[in-house]
Tab-separated table of C-alpha atoms and ligand atoms in Angstrom:
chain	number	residue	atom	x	y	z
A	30	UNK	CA	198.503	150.180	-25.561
A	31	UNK	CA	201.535	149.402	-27.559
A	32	UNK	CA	203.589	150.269	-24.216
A	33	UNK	CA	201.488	147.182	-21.937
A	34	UNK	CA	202.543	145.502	-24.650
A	35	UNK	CA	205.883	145.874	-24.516
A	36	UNK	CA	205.707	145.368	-20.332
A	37	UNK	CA	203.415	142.502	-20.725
A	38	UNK	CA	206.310	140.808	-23.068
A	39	UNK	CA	208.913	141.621	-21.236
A	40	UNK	CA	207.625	139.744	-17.763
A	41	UNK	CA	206.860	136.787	-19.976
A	42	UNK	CA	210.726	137.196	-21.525
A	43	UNK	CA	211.789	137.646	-17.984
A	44	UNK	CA	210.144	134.994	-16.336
A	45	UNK	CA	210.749	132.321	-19.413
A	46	UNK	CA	214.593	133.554	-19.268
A	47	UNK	CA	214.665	132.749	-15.503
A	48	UNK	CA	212.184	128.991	-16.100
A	49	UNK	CA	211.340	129.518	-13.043
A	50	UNK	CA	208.430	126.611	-13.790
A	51	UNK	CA	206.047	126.021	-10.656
A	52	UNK	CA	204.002	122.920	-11.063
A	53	UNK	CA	201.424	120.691	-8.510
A	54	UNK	CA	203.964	118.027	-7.016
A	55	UNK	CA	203.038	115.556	-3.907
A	56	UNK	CA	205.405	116.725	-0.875
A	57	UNK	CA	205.141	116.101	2.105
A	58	UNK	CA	203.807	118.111	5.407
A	59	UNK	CA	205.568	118.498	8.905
A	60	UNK	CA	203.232	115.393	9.816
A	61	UNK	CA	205.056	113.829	6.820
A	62	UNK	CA	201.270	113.250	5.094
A	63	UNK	CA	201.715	113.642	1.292
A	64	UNK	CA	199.831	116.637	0.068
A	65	UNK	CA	200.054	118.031	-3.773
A	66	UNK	CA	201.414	121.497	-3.671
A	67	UNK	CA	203.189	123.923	-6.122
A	68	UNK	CA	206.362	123.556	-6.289
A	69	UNK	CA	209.043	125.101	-8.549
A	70	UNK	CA	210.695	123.026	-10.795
A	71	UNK	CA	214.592	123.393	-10.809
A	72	UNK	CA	217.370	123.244	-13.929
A	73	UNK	CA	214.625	122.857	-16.524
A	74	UNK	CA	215.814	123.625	-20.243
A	75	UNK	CA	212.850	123.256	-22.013
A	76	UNK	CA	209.404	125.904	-21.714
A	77	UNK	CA	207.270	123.448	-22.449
A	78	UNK	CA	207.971	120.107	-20.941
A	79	UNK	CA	209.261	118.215	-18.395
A	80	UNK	CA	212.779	117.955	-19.385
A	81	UNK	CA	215.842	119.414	-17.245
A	82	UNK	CA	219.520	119.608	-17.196
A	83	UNK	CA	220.050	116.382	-15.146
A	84	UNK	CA	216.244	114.396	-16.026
A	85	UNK	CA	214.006	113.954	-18.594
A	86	UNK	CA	210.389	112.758	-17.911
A	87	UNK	CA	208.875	110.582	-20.358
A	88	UNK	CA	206.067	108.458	-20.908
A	89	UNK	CA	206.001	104.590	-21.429
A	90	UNK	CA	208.658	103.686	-24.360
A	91	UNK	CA	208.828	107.589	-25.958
A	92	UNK	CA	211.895	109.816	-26.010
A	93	UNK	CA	209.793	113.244	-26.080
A	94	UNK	CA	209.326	115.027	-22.197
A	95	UNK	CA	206.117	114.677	-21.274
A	96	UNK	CA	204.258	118.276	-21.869
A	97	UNK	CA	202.836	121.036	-19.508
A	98	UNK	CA	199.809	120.487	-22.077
A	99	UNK	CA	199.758	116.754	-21.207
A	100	UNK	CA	197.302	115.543	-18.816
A	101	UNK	CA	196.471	115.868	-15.002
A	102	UNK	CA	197.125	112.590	-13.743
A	103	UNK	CA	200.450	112.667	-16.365
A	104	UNK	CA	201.726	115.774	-15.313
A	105	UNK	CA	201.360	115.147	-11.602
A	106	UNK	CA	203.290	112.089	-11.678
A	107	UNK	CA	206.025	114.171	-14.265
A	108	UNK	CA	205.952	117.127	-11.699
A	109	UNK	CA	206.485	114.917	-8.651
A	110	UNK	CA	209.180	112.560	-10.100
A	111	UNK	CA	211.079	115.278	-11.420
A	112	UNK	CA	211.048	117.557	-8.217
A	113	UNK	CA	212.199	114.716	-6.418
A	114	UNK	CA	214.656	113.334	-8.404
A	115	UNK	CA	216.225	116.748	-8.461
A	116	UNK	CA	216.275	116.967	-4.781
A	117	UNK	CA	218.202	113.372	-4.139
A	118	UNK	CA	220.547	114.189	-6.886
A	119	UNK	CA	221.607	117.057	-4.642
A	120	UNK	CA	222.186	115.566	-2.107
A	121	UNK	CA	224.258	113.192	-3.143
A	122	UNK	CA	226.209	116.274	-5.692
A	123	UNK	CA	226.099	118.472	-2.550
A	124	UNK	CA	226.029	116.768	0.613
A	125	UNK	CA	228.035	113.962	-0.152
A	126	UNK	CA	229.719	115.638	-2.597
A	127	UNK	CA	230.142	112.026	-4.724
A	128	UNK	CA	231.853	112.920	-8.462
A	129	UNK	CA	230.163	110.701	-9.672
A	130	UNK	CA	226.800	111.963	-9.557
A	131	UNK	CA	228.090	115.005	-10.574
A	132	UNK	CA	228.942	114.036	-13.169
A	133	UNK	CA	226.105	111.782	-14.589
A	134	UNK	CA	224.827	112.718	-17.739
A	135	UNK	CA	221.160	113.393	-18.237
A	136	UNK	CA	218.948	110.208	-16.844
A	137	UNK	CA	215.571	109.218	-18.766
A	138	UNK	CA	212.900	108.839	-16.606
A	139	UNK	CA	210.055	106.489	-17.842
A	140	UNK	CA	206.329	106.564	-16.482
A	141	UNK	CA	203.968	104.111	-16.985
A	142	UNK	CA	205.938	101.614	-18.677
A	143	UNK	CA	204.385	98.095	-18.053
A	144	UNK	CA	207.413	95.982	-19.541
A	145	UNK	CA	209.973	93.963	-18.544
A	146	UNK	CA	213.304	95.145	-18.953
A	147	UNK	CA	215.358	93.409	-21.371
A	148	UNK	CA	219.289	93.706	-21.053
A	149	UNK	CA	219.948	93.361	-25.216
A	150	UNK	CA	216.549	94.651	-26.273
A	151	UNK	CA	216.111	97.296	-23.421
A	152	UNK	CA	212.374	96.782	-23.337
A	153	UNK	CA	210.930	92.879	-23.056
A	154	UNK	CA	207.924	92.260	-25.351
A	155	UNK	CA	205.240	93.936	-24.575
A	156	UNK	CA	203.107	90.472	-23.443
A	157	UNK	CA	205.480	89.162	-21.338
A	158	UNK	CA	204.564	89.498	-17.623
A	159	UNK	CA	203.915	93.155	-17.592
A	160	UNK	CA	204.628	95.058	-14.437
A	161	UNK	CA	202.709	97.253	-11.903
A	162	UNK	CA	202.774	99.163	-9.049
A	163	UNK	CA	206.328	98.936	-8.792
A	164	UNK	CA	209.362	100.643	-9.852
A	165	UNK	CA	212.931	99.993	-10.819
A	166	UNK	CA	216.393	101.614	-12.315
A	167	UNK	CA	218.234	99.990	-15.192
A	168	UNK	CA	221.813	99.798	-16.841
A	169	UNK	CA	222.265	101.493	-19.867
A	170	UNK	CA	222.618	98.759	-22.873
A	171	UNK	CA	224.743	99.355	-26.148
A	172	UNK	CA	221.559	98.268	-28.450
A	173	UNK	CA	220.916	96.322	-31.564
A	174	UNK	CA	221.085	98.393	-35.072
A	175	UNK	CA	219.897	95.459	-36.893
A	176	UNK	CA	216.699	95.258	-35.063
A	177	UNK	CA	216.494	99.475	-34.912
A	178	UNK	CA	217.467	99.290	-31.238
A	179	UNK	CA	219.152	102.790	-29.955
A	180	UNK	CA	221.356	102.834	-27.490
A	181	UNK	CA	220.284	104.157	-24.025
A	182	UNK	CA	221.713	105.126	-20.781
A	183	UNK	CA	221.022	104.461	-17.399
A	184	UNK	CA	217.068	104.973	-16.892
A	185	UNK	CA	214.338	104.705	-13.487
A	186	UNK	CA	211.167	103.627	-14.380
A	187	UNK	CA	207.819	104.168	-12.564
A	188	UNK	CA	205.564	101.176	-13.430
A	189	UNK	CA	201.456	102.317	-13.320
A	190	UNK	CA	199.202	101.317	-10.542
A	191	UNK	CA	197.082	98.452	-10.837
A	192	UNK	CA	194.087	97.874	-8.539
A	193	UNK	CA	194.110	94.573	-6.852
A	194	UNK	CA	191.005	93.715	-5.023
A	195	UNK	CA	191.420	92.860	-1.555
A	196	UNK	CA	189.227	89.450	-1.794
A	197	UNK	CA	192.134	88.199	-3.792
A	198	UNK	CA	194.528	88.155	-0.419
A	199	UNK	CA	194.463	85.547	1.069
A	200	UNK	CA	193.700	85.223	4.855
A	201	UNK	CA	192.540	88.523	5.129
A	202	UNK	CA	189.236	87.723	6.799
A	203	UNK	CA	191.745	86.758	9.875
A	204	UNK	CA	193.269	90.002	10.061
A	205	UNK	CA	189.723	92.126	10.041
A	206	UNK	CA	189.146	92.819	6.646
A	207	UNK	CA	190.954	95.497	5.441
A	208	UNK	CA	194.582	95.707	4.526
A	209	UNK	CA	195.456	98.130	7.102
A	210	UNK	CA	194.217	95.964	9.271
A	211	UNK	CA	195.900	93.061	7.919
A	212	UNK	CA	199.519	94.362	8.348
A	213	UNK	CA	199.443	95.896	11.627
A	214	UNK	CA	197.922	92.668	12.596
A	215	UNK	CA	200.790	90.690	10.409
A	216	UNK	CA	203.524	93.190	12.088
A	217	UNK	CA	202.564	92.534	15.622
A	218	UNK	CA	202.974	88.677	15.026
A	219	UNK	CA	205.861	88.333	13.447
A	220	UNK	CA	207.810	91.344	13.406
A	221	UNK	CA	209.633	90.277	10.504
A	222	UNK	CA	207.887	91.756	7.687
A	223	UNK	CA	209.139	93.309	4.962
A	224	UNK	CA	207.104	94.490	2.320
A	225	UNK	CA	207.529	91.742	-0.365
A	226	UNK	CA	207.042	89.065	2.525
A	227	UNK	CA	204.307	90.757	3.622
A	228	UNK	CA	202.644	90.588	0.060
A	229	UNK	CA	203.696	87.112	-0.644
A	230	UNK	CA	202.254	85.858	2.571
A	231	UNK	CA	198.931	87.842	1.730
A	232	UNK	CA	198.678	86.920	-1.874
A	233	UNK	CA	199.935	83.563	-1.506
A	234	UNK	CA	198.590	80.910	-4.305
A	235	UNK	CA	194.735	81.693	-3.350
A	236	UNK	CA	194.241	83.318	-6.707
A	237	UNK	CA	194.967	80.017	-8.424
A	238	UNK	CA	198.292	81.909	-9.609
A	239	UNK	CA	196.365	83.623	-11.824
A	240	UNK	CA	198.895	86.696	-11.060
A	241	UNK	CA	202.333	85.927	-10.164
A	242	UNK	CA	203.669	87.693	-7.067
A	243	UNK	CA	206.210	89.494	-9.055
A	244	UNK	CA	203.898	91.089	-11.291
A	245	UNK	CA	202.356	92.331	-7.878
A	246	UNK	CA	204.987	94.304	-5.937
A	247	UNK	CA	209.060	93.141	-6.503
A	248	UNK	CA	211.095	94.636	-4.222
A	249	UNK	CA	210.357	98.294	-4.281
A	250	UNK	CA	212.097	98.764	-0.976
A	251	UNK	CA	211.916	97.734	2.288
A	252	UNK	CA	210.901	98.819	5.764
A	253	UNK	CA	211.533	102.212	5.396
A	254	UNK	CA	208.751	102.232	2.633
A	255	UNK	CA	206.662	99.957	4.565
A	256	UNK	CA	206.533	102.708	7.467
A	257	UNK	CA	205.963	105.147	5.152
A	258	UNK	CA	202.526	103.980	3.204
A	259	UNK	CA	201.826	102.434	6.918
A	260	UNK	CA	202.506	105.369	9.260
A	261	UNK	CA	201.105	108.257	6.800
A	262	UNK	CA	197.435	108.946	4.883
A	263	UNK	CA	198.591	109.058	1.867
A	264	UNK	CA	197.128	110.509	-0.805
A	265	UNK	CA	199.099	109.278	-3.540
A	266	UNK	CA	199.494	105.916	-2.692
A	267	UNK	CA	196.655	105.137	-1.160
A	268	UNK	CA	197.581	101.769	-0.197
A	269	UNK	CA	195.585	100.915	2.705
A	270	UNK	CA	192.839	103.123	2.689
A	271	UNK	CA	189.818	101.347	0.549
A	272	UNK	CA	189.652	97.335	0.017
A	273	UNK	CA	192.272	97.584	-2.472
A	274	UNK	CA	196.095	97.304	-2.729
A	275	UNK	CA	197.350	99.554	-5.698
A	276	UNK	CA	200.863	101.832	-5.517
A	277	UNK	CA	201.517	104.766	-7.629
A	278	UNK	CA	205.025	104.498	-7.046
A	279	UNK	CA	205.939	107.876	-9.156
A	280	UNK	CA	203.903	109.303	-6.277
A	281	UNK	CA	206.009	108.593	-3.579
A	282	UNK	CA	208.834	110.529	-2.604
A	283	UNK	CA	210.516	107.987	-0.486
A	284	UNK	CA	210.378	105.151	-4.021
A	285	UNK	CA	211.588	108.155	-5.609
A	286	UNK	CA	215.079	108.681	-3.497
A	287	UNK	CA	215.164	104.795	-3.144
A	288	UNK	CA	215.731	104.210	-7.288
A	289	UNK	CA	217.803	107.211	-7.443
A	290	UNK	CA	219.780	106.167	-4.780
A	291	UNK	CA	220.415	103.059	-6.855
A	292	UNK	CA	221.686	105.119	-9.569
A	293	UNK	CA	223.765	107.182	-7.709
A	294	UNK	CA	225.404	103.819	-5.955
A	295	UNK	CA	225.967	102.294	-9.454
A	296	UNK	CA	229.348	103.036	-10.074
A	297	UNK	CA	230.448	100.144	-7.447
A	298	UNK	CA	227.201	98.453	-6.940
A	299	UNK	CA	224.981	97.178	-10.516
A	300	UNK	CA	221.999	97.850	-11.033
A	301	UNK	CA	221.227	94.557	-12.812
A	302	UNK	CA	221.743	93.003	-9.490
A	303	UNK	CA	218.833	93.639	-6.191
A	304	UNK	CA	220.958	92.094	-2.861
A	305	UNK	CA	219.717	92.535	0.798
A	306	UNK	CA	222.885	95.230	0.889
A	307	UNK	CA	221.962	97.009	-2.254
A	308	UNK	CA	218.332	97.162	-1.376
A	309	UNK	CA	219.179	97.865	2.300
A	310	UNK	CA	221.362	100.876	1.007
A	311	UNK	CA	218.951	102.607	-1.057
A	312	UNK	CA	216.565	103.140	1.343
A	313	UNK	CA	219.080	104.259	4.079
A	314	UNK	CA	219.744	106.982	1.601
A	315	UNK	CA	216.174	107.428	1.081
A	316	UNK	CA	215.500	107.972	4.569
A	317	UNK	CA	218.045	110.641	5.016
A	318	UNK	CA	217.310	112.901	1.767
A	319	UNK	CA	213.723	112.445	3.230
A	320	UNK	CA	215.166	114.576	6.263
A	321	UNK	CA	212.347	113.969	8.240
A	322	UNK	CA	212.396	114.191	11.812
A	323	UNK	CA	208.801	112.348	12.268
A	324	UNK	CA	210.183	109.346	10.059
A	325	UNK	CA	213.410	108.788	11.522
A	326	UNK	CA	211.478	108.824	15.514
A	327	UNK	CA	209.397	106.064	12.967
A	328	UNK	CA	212.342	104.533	12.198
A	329	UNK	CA	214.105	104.573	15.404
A	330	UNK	CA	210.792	102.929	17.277
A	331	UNK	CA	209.923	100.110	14.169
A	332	UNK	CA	212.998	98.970	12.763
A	333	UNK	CA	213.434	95.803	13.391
A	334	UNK	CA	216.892	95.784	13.845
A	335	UNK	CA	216.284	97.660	17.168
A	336	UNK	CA	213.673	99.442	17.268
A	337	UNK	CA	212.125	100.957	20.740
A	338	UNK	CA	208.781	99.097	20.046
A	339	UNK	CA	209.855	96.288	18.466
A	340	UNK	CA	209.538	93.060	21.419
A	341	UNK	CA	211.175	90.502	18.505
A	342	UNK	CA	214.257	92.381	17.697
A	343	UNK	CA	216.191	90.292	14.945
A	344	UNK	CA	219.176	88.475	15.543
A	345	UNK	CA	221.905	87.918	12.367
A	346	UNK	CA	220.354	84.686	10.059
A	347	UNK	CA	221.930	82.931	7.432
A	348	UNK	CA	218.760	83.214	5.346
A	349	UNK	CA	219.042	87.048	5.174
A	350	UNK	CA	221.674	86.836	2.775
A	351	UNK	CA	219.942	85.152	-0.346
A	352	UNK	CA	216.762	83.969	-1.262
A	353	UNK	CA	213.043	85.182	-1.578
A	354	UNK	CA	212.979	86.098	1.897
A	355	UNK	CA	216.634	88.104	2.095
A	356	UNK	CA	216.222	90.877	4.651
A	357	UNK	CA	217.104	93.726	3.516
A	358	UNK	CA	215.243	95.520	6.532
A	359	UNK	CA	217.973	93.892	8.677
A	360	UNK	CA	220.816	96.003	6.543
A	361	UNK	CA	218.379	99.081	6.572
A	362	UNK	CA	218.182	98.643	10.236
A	363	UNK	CA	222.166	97.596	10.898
A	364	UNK	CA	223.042	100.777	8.541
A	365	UNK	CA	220.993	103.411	10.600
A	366	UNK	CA	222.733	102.217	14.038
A	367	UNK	CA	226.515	102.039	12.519
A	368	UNK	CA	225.407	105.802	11.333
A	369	UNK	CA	224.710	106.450	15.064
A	370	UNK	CA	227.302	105.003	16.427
A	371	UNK	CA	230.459	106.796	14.385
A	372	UNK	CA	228.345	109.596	14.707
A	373	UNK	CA	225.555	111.645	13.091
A	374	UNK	CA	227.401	114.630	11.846
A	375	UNK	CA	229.734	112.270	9.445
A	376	UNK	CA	226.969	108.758	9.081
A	377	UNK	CA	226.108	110.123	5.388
A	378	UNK	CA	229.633	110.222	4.044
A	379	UNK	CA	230.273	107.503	6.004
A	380	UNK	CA	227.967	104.876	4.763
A	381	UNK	CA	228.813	106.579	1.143
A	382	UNK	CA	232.403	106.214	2.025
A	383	UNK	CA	231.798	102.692	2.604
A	384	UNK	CA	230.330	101.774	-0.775
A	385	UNK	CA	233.589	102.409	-2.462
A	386	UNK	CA	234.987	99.242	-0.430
A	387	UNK	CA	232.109	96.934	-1.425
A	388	UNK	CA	230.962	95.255	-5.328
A	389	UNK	CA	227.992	93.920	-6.344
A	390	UNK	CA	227.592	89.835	-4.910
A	391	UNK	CA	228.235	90.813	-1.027
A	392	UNK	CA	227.633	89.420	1.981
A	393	UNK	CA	226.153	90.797	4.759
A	394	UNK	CA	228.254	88.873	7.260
A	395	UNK	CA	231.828	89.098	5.704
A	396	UNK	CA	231.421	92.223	3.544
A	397	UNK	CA	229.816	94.372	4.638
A	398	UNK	CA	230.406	94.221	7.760
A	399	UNK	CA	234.818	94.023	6.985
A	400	UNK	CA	233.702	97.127	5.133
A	401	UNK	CA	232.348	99.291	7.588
A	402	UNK	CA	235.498	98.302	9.895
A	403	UNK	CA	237.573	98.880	7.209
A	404	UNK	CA	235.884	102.650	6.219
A	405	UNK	CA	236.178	103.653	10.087
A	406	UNK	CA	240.031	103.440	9.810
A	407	UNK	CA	239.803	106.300	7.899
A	408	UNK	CA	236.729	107.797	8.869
A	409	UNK	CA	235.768	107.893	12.481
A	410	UNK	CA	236.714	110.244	14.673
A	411	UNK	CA	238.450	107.961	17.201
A	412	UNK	CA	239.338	104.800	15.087
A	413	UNK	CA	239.827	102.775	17.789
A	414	UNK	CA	236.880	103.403	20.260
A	415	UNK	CA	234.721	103.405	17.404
A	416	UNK	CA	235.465	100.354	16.206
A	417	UNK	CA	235.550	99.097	19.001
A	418	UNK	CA	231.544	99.633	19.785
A	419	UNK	CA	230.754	98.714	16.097
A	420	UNK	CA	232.292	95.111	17.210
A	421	UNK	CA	229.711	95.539	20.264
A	422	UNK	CA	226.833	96.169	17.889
A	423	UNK	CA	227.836	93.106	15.280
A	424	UNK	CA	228.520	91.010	18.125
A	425	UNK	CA	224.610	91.961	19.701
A	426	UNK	CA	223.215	90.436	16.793
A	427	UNK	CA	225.534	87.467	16.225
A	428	UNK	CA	227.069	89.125	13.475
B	17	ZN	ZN1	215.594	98.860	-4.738
């Protein structure tokens, strides 16, 4: 008896010594449908909660991990964030091989946190226009002793779902009554939709402005997230598949890569600041640690940059550069054709490359663009062919 004891205390030594931690995350399948598997949990340094060398899960406005004794619903969303987050942090450590991420210190990650951040105070009162279904990363701040404000560093947070009842769109009776419906119907017309525009033009002021649009969806990305909740069943989000809109964004890989992509951009681009090129960056990063081969054929056939089944194809607008209705699809689109054209085997370090050579207020036109002719100097393979058929693209789209 004594000696099971002894074997039975050693596996439990070995296996703690090892935290080898599997927990149910939402992945996603070949079909890239999200499904909740186990998954194992990597760089954790604590037995008994979600807290890790490089992230540490929270809830709302706490410091303490969320716990493998918390909750489901808590743990699902702790599990999924931090699996993710641990994958795009590799890639950029890894595959991109950017010091800078290596060398990040640990990042608090907040669930469920309905308030607005504040830039002295770090979280807004708790009244003030709280947020949902929605997500976000934000500079650290230095804090405010006098009011027992601690300082913090550089955090994501996953705002919860909130159901909005469909009734409350407006127009969607035109569209046949569901909100599937409604923006494949919204796509086909205008090809122009982003995700924010989409919800804006939906929610318009038909709810007496009872609920301001930002409160509803800000940008949480752009047409590669679109695709996603559109193209895929989603269990997690499931955005468009009762007579509700409501988007558990710590439940989506793709909103996961997209904020940490942020983070891992913000030692040249600030995270105080959410530009068409900013936005358009994250989620050409998102799309590539996604390394799926069923979104990118989504991708290449829907963006509306040039996209195979796209009839509208966008042309360069002044409009996309500032505003409500900046297009950051247009950069997501531009970026994933300058990655084909220098080539696929160096696009990542490319487009990385490129960041270095571009600040915070950009333009699309001037900057980014210089930028990309500028990086391909150094980086292409033939310098002058190359640039010579990124000129072609620009030129295409009146760039
Ligand atoms: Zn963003």
């Amino acid at each position: 008896m004594k000696k099971m004891y002894l074997i039975i205390a050693s596996i439990l030594w070995v296996s703690a010594s090892h935290a080898q931690v599997a927990k149910r995350a939402v992945v996603r399948d070949g079909q890239f449908n999200a499904v909740i598997q186990e998954v194992v949990l990597p760089d954790l340094t604590s037995d008994h909660s979600y807290e890790g060398k490089f992230f540490k899960i929270v809830q709302g406005k706490n410091e303490e991990a969320v716990r493998f004794d918390d909750s489901e619903d808590l743990q699902l969303k702790a599990a999924t964030t931090y699996y993710h987050l641990n994958k795009a942090r590799k890639f950029f450590a890894e595959v991109i091989n950017s010091s800078y991420v290596q060398n990040l210190p640990q990042i608090t990650i907040r669930l469920d946190l309905t308030n607005v951040f504040n830039e002295l105070g770090h979280f807004a009162n708790d009244n003030l226009d709280p947020q949902y279904n929605n997500a976000l990363s934000v500079p650290g701040g230095r804090g405010y002793a006098p009011k027992n404000i601690e300082p913090w560093g550089t955090e994501i947070w996953f705002r919860p779902s909130k159901e909005i009842n469909i009734k409350d769109f407006r127009g969607v009776a035109d569209y046949g009554g569901s909100v599937k419906n409604s923006l494949a119907s919204f796509r086909r017309q205008t090809h122009i939709a982003n995700l924010q525009q989409f919800i804006i033009t939906m929610y318009g002021s038909s709810v007496g402005g009872n609920i301001p649009v930002g409160s509803v969806m800000r940008l949480v990305g752009t047409s590669l997230v679109l695709e996603v909740l559109f193209q895929t069943s989603d269990v997690a989000a499931e955005f468009f598949s009762r007579k509700i809109y409501r988007l558990d964004s710590a439940l989506v890989p793709e909103i996961i890569y997209h904020e940490f992509s942020h983070v891992a951009l913000s030692n040249h681009l600030e995270l105080t600041h959410s530009t068409p090129v900013n936005e358009g960056l994250a989620d050409y990063f998102a799309g590539k640690i996604a390394d799926s081969k069923k979104l990118a054929t989504k991708i290449k056939d829907y963006n509306l940059f040039s996209g195979k089944q796209v009839n509208n194809k966008q042309q360069y607008r002044l409009a996309f550069e500032r505003g409500d209705f900046a297009n950051a699809d247009f950069v997501f689109g531009l970026l994933w054709n300058i990655g084909e054209t220098v080539g696929t085997d160096i696009e990542n370090k490319f487009v990385y490359g490129m960041t270095a050579n571009l600040s915070t207020n950009m333009s699309i036109k001037e900057d980014l663009i210089n930028a990309t002719l500028e990086t391909c100097k150094q980086a292409c393979k033939s310098p002058f062919n190359d640039r010579l058929r990124l000129y072609k693209l620009y030129n295409s789209k009146n760039l």
